[in-house]
Structure formats: structure tokens, C-alpha cells
Coordinates of C-alpha atoms in Angstrom, one line a residue:
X15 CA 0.0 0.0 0.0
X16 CA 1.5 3.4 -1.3
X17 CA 1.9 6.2 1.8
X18 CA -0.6 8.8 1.7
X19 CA 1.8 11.1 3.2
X20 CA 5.7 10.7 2.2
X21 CA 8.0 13.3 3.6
X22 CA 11.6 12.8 2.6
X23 CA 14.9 14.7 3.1
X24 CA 12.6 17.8 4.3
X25 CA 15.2 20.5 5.9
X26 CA 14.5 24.4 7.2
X27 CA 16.0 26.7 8.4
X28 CA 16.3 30.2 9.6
X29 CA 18.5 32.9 8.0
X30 CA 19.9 34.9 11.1
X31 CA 22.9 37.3 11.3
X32 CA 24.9 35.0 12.7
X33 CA 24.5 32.4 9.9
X34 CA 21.6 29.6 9.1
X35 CA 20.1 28.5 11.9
X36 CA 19.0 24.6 11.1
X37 CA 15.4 24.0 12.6
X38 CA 14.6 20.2 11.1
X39 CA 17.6 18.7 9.2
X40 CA 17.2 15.7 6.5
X41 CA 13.6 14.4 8.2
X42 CA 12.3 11.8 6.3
X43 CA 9.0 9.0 7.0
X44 CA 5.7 8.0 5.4
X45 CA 2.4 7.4 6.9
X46 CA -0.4 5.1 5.8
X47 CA -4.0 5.6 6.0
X48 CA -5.8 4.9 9.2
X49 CA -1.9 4.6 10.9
X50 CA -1.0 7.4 14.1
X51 CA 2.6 8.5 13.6
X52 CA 4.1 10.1 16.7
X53 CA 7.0 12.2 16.6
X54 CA 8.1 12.8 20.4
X55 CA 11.3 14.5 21.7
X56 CA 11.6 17.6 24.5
X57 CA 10.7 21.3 23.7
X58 CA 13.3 22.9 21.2
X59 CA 13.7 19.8 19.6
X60 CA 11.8 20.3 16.1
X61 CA 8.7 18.8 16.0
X62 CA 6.4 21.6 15.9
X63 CA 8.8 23.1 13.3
X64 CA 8.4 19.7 11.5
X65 CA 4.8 20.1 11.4
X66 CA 4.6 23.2 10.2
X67 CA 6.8 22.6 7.3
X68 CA 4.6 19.7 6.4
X69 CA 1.7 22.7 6.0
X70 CA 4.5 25.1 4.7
X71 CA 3.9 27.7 7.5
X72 CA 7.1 28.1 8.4
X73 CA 7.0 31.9 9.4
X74 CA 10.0 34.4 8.5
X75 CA 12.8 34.0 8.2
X76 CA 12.2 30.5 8.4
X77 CA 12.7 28.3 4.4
X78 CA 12.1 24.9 3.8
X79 CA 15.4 24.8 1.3
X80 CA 15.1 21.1 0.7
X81 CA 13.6 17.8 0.7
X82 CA 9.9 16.9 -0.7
X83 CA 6.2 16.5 1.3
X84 CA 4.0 14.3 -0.8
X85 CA 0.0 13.9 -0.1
X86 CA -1.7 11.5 -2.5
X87 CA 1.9 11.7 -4.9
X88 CA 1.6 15.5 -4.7
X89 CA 4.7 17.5 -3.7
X90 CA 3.3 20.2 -1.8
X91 CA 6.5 22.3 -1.9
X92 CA 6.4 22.4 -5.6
X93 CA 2.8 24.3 -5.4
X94 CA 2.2 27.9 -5.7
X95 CA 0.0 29.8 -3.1
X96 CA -3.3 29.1 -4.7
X97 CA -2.8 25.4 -5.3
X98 CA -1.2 25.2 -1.9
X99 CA -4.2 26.9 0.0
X100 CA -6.7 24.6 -2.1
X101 CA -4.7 21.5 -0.8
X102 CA -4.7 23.1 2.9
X103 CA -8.2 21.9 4.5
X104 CA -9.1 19.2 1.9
X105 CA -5.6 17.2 1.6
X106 CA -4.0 17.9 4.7
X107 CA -5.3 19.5 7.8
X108 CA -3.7 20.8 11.3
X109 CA -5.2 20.7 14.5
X110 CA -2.8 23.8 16.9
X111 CA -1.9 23.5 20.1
X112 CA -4.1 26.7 21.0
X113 CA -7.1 27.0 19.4
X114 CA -7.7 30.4 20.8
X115 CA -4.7 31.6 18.3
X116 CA -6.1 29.8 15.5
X117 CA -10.3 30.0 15.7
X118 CA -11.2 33.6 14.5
X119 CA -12.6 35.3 17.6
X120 CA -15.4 37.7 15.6
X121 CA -17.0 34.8 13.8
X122 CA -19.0 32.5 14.9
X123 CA -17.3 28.3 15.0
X124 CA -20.3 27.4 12.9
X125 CA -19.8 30.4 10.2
X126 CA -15.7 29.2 10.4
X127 CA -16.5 25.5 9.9
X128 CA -18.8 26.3 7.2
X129 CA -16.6 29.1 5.3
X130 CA -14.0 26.5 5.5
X131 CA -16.5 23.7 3.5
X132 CA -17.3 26.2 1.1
X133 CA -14.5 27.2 0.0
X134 CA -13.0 23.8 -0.6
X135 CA -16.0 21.9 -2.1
X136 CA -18.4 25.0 -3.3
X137 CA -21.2 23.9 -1.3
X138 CA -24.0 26.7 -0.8
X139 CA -24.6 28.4 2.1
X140 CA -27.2 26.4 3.6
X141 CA -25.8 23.0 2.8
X142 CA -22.1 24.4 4.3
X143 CA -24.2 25.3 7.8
X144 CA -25.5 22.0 8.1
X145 CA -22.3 20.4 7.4
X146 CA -20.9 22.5 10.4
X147 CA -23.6 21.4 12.5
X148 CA -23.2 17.6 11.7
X149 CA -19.1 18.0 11.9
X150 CA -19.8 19.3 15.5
X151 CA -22.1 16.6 16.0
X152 CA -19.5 14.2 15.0
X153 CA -17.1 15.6 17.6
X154 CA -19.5 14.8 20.3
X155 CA -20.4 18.7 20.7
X156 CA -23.7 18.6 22.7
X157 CA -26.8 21.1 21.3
X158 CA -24.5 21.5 18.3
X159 CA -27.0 23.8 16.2
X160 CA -26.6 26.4 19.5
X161 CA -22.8 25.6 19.7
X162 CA -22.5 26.9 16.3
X163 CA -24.0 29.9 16.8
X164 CA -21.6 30.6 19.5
X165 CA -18.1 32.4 19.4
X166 CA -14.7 30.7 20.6
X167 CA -14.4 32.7 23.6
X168 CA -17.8 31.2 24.8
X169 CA -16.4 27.6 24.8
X170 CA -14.6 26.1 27.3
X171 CA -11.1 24.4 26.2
X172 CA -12.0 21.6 25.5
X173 CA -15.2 22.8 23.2
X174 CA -12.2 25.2 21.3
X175 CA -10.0 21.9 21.1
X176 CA -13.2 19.9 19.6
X177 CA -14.5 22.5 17.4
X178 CA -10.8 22.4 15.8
X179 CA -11.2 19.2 15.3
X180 CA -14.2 19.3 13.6
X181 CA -13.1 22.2 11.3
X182 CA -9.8 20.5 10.2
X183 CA -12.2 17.1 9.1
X184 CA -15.2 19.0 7.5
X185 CA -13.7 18.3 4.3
X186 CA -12.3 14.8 5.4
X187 CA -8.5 15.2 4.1
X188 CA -6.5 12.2 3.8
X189 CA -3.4 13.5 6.3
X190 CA -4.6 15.0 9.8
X191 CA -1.6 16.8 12.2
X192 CA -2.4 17.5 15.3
X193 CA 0.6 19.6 17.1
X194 CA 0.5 18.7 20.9
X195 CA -3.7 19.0 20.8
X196 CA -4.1 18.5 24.3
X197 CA -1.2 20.6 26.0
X198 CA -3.6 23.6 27.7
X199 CA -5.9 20.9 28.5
X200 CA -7.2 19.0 31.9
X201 CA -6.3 15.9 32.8
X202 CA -9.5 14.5 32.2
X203 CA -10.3 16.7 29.0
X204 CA -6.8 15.4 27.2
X205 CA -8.2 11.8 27.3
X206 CA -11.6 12.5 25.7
X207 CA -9.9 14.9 22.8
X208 CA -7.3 12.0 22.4
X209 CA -9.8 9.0 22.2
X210 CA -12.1 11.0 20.0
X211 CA -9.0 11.9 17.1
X212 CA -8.2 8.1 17.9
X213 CA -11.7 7.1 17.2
X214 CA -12.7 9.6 14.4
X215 CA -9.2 8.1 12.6
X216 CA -10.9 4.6 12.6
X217 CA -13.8 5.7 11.5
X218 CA -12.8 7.7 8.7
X219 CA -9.4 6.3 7.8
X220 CA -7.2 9.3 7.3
X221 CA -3.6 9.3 8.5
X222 CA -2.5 10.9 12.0
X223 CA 0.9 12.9 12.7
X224 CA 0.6 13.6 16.4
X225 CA 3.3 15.8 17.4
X226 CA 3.5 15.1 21.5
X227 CA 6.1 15.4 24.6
X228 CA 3.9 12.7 26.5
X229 CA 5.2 9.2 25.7
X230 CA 2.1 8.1 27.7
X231 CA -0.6 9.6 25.0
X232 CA 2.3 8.1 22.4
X233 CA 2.3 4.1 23.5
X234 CA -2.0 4.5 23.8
X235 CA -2.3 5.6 20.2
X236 CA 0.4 5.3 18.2
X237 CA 1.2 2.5 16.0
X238 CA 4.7 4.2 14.7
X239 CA 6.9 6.8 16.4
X240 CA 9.5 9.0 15.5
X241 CA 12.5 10.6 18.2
X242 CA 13.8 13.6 17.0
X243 CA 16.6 15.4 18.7
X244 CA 18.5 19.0 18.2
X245 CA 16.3 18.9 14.5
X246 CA 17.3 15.5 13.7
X247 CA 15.5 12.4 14.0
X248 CA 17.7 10.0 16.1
X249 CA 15.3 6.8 16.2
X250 CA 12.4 5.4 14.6
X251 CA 10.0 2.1 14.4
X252 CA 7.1 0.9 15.9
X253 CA 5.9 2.0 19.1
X254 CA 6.0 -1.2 20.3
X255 CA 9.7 -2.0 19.5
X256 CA 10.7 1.4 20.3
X257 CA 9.2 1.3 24.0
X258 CA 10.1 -2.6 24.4
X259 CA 13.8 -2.0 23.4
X260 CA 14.9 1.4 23.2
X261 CA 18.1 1.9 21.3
X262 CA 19.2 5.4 21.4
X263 CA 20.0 6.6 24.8
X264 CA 17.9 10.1 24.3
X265 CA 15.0 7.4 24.1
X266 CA 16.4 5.2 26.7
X267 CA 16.3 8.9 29.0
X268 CA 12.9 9.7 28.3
X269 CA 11.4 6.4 29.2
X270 CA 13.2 6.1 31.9
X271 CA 12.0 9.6 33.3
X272 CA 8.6 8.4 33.4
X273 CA 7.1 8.2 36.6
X274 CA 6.2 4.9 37.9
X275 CA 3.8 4.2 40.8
X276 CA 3.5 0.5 42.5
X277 CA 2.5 -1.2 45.8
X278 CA 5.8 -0.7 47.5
X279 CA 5.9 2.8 46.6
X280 CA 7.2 5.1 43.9
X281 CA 10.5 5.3 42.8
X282 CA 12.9 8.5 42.9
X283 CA 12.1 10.1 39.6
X284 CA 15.0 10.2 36.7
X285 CA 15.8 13.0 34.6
X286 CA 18.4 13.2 32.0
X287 CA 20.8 15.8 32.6
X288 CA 21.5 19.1 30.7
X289 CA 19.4 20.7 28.4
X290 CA 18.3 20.4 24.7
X291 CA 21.5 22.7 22.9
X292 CA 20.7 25.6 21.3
X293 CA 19.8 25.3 17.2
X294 CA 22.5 27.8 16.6
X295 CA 25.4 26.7 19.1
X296 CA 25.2 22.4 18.2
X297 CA 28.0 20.6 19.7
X298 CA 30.2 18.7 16.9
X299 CA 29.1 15.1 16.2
X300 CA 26.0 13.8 17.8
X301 CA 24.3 16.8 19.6
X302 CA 22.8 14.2 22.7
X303 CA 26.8 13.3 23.0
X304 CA 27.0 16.2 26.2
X305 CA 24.1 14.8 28.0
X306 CA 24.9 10.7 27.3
X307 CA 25.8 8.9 29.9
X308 CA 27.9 6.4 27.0
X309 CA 29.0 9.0 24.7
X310 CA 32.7 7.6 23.2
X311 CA 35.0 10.2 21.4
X312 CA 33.4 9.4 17.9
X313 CA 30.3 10.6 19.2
X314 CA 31.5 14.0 20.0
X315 CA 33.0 13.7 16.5
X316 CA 31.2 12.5 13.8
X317 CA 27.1 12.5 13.4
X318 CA 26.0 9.1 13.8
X319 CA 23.7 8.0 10.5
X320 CA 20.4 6.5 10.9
X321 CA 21.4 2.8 10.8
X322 CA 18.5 -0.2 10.2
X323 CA 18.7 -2.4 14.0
X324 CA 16.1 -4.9 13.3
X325 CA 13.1 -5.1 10.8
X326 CA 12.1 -1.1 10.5
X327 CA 14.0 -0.2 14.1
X328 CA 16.2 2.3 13.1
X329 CA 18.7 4.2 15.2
X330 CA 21.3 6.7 15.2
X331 CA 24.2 5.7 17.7
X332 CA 27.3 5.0 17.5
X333 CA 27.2 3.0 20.8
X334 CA 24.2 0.6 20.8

């Protein structure tokens, strides 16, 4: 079965004084339809500028300078403005980490939703309303023909974060991103916006890039993850594999830090040390190497390349 999303050698930067500034360096993986990809990895570590590229938003002075992002066989970064905003919405969608940034707040989420139906597919007023009504509806929005009479700022959160939702799949595209959906969100509120863009992916068979920090939303719903580090991905497979028998030691780290709660107690919770090195101050060789506890002298020398481990497990260590 041919990807319906097939992203390879995709690399931005940002032009500063000092120099460029490389955000997401040689990136490449596919996703099937109905599979979750997760890409995971601490804050500063390129995901969200991953996703974005995927979308072409990168803002200024940000350029994707190389690689390809294919929906349906369709390079996206070959597309002018026009094609590229027609391909927005009914190829590929994005669900934001805020939806208070990215709902209009003088319209009302039913004019947005329907707007959004009408420009892609031409549907007339009327028939774009009720699509916005049923796409709310679908979301599990209670009283949905008042909720979409209502503005953003008269949801709660979790309403925003579900109203999203349901405008990114009005037009059902093939590839849905969501970009850490539940980050502003409740506990309680996380689970039921995760389960339903788990659920609504079974039911409608599009393919999912979840860009998270939790690896406990990652092992519930993913079937493939991605670890990227400093702008590089460092490991890749299945989430089972990955979480079973971690190769790289970033990985290794971040499962490790994860707290763990028995009948004798809870243990004394890890952390890996240091910090994720500035974009535009990377150590030489492998950019984890200050912070690995089994770093060798190659490793502060030479990058290590993405080397095949078993089946699809792929890592990038010199060590393991």
C-alpha cells in the first residue's frame, strides 16, 4: 500500500545574522491511511517546526530549502500559493496546540467551519451550515446547532480543542496533524480529545501525525513513532519496538524519566541531565553526546547515520 503522506529529506532553516540556523535537518517518514505516527522529543527539539513545514507555514525568516512533502503523490512544496491553500483543509489539515490563536474570535465556530466547507468543495450556504452542524455533531459537541451559533471565547477548552477538530475534518482530508492537541488541556479533558482523534481516525481512515512530549498519549495511540533530537530524527519504528527496546540513549532517558507508581511505593524520579543545545550553538558530532551517559569520542565527532537495527528499528548511535 502506497503512503498517503511521504515526507523525505525535508530541511528548514532560519536565515539569522549570525549564519543559518537549522530548525529540522534531513527528516524523512511515510504514513499510511488509518496509521497514528508520533514524533516525540523535549521542547526545542523540532517537532512543531516539522509540522509546520509539512503545511508550509514556516513563518519568516524560516525556508524549507530542501527535501519533498508528498499527499496522494503530490509534492506540496512544488505548489504555488493558490494550489497550496486549495490543498490546505481538503488534503492535509492541522489541528494547533491553542485554538484560541487559531479560531477567529469575531466569527461564529459554525460560520468558520462552514466558510472553510465552502471554500473547498463550493457547497451553498445552507448545505455548508449543516455540514458544520453535523461535523460538530461528530465531535460529540452537545446542542450543536446552538454551539454553532456561538463564538470561541464562549467555549470552554475543551469545546475550542473539539470545534478544531471538527473544522480540520469537514472536508475529510487524507493527512490530519495535530501539534501537541491536548497541551492547555485538563487531565481528564486530554483523554476525551485523544480518544475521539483516535476514534474519528478509525472511523474515517485518514492518517494521523501527532506531534507530543507525552510518551504516555504516544504508547495508547500510536502505532509508529519518530524521536527527534537538536532537528534530527535520532530513532524510529514501531511503538511497540521502540518502548520494548529502546536503542538510542535520548529514548532510553525519556522512558526512563517516566514516573512509575507501585505497591511498595514510587520510585525517585529520573531525569536526563542538561538541556536540549541551542539550534544555533550544536556541539560537533552527535548533539545528545553532552548529555549521554555512553558517549565515546566518535560521538562527539562524527554525526552518527540513521542505521536499520532490526526489521524497521532504526537508530542513530554510534554506541548501541
Amino acid at each position: 500500500m502506497a503512503p498517503v503522506l511521504d515526507v523525505s529529506g525535508l530541511t528548514t532553516v532560519f536565515r539569522t545574522r549570525t549564519g543559518l540556523v537549522c530548525a529540522v535537518q534531513d527528516v524523512s517518514f511515510s504514513v499510511e491511511a488509518g496509521e497514528t505516527l508520533a514524533i516525540v522529543g523535549e521542547s526545542g527539539c523540532g517537532k512543531t517546526m516539522t509540522a509546520l513545514s509539512l503545511m508550509r507555514l514556516i513563518p519568516p525568516p524560516g525556508d524549507i530549502i530542501a527535501g519533498s512533502v508528498k499527499v496522494d503523490g503530490i509534492d506540496l512544496l512544488t505548489l504555488n500559493m493558490g494550489d497550496l491553500r486549495r490543498m490546505r483543509g481538503s488534503r492535509i489539515a492541522m489541528i494547533f496546540q491553542e485554538p484560541m490563536t487559531a479560531l477567529n474570535p469575531l466569527l461564529t465556530v459554525g460560520r468558520q467551519i462552514a466558510e472553510m466547507v465552502s471554500l473547498h468543495e463550493g457547497l451553498p450556504r445552507r448545505a455548508a451550515r449543516a455540514r458544520a452542524v453535523d461535523m460538530l455533531h461528530h465531535v460529540r459537541i452537545p446542542a450543536p446547532e446552538r454551539r454553532a451559533r456561538e463564538y470561541p471565547h464562549q467555549m470552554s477548552g475543551g469545546m475550542r480543542q473539539r470545534a478544531m477538530i471538527a473544522m480540520a475534518l469537514a472536508c475529510r482530508p487524507k493527512v490530519l496533524i495535530a501539534d501537541e492537541p491536548t497541551t492547555a488541556l485538563d487531565v481528564t479533558i486530554q483523554a476525551q480529545v485523544l480518544d475521539l482523534i483516535d476514534d474519528l481516525r478509525k472511523e474515517l481512515g485518514n492518517a494521523v501525525v501527532l506531534i507530543t512530549h507525552d510518551l504516555g498519549v504516544v504508547a495508547e495511540v500510536a502505532q509508529r513513532m519518530i524521536v527527534m533530537y537538536a532537528g534530527r530524527k535520532v530513532e524510529e519504528g514501531t511503538t511497540k519496538d521502540l518502548f520494548a527496546e529502546p536503542r538510542h540513549p535520548y529514548l532510553q532517558g525519556l522512558l526512563a524519566s517516566i514516573p512509575r507508581f507501585g505497591i511498595g511505593g514510587s520510585e525517585r524520579l529520573r531525569e536526563i541531565p542538561g538541556v536540549v543545545p541551542p539550534l544555533s550553538d550544536l556541539p560537533p558530532g552527535c548533539a545528545f553526546a553532552p548529555r549521554c551517559p555512553s558517549a565515546i569520542g566518535q560521538c562527539r565527532a562524527v554525526i552518527p547515520p540513521l542505521d536499520v537495527r532490526r526489521d524497521d528499528h532504526r537508530a542513530a548511535c554510534w554506541v548501541r
